[in-house]
Short mmCIF file of C-alpha atoms and ligand atoms in Angstrom, two decimals:
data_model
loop_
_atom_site.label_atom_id
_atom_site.label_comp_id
_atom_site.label_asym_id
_atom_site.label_seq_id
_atom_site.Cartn_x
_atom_site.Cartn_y
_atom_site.Cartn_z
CA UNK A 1 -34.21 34.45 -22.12
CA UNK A 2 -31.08 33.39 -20.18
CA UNK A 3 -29.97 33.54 -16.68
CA UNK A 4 -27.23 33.42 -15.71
CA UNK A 5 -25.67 31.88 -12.54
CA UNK A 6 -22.66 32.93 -10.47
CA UNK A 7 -20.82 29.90 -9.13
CA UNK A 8 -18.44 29.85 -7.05
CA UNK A 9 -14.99 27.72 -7.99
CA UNK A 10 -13.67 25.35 -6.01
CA UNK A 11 -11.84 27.00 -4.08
CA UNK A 12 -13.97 29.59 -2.70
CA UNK A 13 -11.44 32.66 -4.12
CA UNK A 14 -13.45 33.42 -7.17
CA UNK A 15 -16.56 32.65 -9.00
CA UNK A 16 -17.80 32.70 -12.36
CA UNK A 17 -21.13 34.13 -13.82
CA UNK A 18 -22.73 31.08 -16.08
CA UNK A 19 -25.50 31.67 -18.69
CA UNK A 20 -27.59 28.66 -19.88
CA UNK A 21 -28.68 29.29 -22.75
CA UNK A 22 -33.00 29.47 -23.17
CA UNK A 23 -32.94 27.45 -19.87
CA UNK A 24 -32.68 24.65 -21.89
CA UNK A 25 -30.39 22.75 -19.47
CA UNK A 26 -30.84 22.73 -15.85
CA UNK A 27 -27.90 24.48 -14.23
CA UNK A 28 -27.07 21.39 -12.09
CA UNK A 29 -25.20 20.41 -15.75
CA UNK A 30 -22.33 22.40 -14.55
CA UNK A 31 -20.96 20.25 -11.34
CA UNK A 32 -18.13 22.14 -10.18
CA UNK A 33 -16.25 25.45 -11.42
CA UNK A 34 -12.44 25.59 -10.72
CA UNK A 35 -10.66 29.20 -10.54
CA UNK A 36 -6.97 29.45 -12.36
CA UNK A 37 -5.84 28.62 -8.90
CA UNK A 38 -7.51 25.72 -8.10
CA UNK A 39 -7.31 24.40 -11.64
CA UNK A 40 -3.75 23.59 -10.85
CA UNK A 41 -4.74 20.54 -8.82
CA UNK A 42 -6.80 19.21 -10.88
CA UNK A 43 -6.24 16.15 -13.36
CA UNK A 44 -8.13 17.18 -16.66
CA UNK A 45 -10.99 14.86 -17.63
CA UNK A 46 -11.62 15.43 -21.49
CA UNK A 47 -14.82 13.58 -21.21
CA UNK A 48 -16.31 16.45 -18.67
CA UNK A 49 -14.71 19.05 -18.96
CA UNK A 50 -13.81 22.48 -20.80
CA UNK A 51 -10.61 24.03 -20.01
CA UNK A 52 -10.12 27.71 -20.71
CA UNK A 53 -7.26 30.21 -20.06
CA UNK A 54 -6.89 28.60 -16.53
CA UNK A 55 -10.41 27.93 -16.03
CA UNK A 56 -11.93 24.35 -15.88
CA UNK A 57 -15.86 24.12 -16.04
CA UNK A 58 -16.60 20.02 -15.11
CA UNK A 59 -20.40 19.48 -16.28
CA UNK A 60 -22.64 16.36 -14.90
CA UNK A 61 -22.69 14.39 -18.42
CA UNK A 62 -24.99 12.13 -16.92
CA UNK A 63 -27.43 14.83 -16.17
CA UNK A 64 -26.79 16.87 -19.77
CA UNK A 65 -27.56 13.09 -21.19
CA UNK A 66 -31.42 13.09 -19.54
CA UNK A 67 -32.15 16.43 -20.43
CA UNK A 68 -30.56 16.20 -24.25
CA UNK A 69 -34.19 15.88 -26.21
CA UNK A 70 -34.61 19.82 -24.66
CA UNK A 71 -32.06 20.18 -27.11
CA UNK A 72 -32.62 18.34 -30.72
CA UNK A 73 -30.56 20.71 -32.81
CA UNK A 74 -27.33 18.89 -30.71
CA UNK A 75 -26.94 16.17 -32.55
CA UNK A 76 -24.17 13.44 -32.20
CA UNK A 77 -22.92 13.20 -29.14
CA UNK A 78 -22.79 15.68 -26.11
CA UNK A 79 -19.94 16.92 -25.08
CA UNK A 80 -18.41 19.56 -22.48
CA UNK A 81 -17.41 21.22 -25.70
CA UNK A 82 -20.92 21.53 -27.71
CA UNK A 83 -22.44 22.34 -24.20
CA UNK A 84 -19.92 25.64 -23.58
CA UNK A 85 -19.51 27.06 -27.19
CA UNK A 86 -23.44 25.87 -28.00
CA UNK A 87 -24.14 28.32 -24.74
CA UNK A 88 -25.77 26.37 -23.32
CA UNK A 89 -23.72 26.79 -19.95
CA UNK A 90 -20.82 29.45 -20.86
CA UNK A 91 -19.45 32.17 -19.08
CA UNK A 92 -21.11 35.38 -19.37
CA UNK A 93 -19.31 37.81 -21.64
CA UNK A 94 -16.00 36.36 -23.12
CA UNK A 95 -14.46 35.12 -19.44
CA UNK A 96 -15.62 34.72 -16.29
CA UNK A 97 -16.07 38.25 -14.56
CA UNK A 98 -16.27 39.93 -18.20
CA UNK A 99 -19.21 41.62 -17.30
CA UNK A 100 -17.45 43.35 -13.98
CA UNK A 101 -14.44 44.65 -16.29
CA UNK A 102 -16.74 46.02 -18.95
CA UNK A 103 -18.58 48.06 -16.55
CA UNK A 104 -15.43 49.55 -15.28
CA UNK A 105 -14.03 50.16 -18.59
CA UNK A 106 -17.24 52.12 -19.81
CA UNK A 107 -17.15 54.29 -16.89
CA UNK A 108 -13.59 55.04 -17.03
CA UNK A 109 -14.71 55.83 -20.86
CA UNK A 110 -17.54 57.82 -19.45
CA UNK A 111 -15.10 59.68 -17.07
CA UNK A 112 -12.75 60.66 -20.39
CA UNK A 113 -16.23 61.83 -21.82
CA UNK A 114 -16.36 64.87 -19.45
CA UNK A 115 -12.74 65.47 -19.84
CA UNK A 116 -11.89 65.00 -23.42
CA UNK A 117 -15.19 64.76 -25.82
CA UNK A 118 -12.79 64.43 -28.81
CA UNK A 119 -10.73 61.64 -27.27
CA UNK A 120 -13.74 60.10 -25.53
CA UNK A 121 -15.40 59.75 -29.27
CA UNK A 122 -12.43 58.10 -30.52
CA UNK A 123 -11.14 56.21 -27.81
CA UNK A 124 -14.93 54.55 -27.56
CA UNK A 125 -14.74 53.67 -31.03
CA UNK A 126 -12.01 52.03 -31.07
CA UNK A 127 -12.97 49.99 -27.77
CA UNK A 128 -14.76 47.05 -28.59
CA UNK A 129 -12.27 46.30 -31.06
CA UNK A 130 -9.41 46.61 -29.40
CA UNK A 131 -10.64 44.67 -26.33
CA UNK A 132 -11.44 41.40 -28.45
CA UNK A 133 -8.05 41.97 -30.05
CA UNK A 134 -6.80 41.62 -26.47
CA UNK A 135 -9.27 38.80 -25.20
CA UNK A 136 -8.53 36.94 -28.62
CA UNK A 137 -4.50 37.38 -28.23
CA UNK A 138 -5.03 36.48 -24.26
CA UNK A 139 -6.38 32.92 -25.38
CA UNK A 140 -10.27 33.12 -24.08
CA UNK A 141 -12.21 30.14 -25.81
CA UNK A 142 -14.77 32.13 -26.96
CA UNK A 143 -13.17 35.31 -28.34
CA UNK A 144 -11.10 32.69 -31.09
CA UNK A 145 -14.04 32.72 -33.24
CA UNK A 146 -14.80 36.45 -34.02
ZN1 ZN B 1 -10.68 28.52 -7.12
#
């Protein structure tokens, strides 16, 4: 089971959906959210937070720390880093607003479908693919690994 949160940034122009992985940590581990323009101002604090592609997530370490026996497979210490690729607060989907594009993409797909059936077939296949080529070349933290 995870929820997942939308939070706005900083700034107030965008927001990012979270996902906390089992519920394990409260969401009040993720203390502010800064947008790719908002980011800008910031001074980057290795010890709390993740950067990615623009994007800062700044987590409450103090709060992760009195909630880490929910989690005894993180050993050593916690950090923003084992909180955001361990899931248990990451964006949902591969960047923040993933979830948005992907719907729009599968019905533009779903559009082709009633257009060009042989196209649609191929064009679908090749999709997923293609898109975490793009994600991957883009920089997103989490598309690096696949
Ligand atoms: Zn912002």
């Amino acid at each position: 089971m995870c929820e997942d949160h939308e939070m706005r940034c900083s700034c107030g122009a965008s927001s990012a959906s979270i996902m906390f992985r089992d519920e394990i940590f409260p969401e009040e581990i993720v203390s502010r959210v800064y947008c790719p323009q908002c980011s800008a101002g910031v001074e980057f604090d290795a010890a709390t937070m993740v950067a990615d592609n623009g994007w800062i997530i700044e987590f409450d370490m103090e709060v992760a720390e009195y909630f880490r026996d929910r989690a005894p497979e993180l050993t050593g210490a916690i950090t923003p880093e084992a909180l955001f690729d361990g899931g248990y607060a990451t964006w949902r989907g591969v960047y923040p607003g993933e979830h948005e594009d992907s719907a729009r993409e599968r019905q533009e797909l779903l559009e082709l479908s009633r257009i060009d059936k042989a196209r649609y077939f191929k064009e679908f296949k090749q999709w997923g693919r293609k898109r975490m080529e793009r994600l991957r070349q883009e920089g997103w933290r989490k598309a690096q690994a696949s």
